[in-house]
Amino acid sequence: MTEHLLKILVIGDQNVGKTTFVHRYVSGQFNRDYRSTVGVDFSMKALQWSDTETVRLHLWDIAGQERFISMARIYYKGASGCVVMFDVTNSSSFLSCRHWKQDLDSKATLPSGGAIPCILLANKCDLADRSVSAESISRFCKANGFVTWMETSVKDNKNITEAMRLKVKLARTYIISVSYSLGCCWP
Ligand code: GDP
Ligand code: MG
């Protein structure tokens, strides 16, 4: 049995739904009044990926530290994937995603030197009063080097497992290719 440990970051402005997202994914529940904590929330989830492989996810939620972005280098270190989240009813949280992505890319990379793969999540898509269109999200996603984007609703449990499955798939592909190339170079 092979086990991979993946560190996945969940970043974005305050109040977009990061903590409820992680909580929903890990425990299957929606907490309307989840207290925003100060510091980083760590959550673990083990996945049986195949008969021979388990993936242990370490989710890092920058809980309540959104304004202290200059401390982020420590949080970002060693990450193999990142989820950048915004709230579709809050256009300023969408605009901030560019800064979050740039901040991440300027402070951390994969060991290969490549950018940490990021997916963009457009959360709260259950709400009617949207202020960000699908076209602008698509354009933004391409222009800023995100792998892809998805609409999510933590409230309605829409695309939560799917988004994380994609995240793990991307990170896992990277890990497998690293161990493969190390194997090739071994004398
Ligand atoms: P964080 O600051 O990014 O960690 O945001 P929280 O997880 O604390 O969520 C902020 C608020 O948004 C909470 O009241 C959540 O219940 C609410 N929320 C999170 N996801 C959704 C969603 O998909 N739809 C709706 N309507 N509310 C959500
Ligand atoms: Mg939070």
mmCIF file of C-alpha atoms and ligand atoms in Angstrom, residues 13-20 34-37 41 61-66, ligand 2:
data_model
loop_
_atom_site.group_PDB
_atom_site.id
_atom_site.type_symbol
_atom_site.label_atom_id
_atom_site.label_comp_id
_atom_site.label_asym_id
_atom_site.label_seq_id
_atom_site.Cartn_x
_atom_site.Cartn_y
_atom_site.Cartn_z
ATOM 1 C CA ASP A 13 -11.108 36.647 1.210
ATOM 2 C CA GLN A 14 -12.846 36.397 4.544
ATOM 3 C CA ASN A 15 -16.474 35.217 4.523
ATOM 4 C CA VAL A 16 -16.385 33.511 1.097
ATOM 5 C CA GLY A 17 -16.997 30.078 2.679
ATOM 6 C CA LYS A 18 -13.539 28.512 3.074
ATOM 7 C CA THR A 19 -14.053 27.143 6.572
ATOM 8 C CA THR A 20 -17.545 25.789 5.862
ATOM 9 C CA TYR A 34 -19.098 28.399 11.890
ATOM 10 C CA ARG A 35 -16.949 30.648 14.071
ATOM 11 C CA SER A 36 -14.046 32.154 12.250
ATOM 12 C CA THR A 37 -11.010 31.094 14.150
ATOM 13 C CA ASP A 41 -7.253 25.416 10.808
ATOM 14 C CA ASP A 61 -7.548 26.909 5.963
ATOM 15 C CA ILE A 62 -6.198 30.405 6.622
ATOM 16 C CA ALA A 63 -8.826 31.027 9.235
ATOM 17 C CA GLY A 64 -9.221 34.655 10.195
ATOM 18 C CA GLN A 65 -5.708 35.521 8.994
ATOM 19 C CA GLU A 66 -6.798 36.811 5.616
HETATM 20 MG MG MG B 2 -12.743 30.851 7.953
#
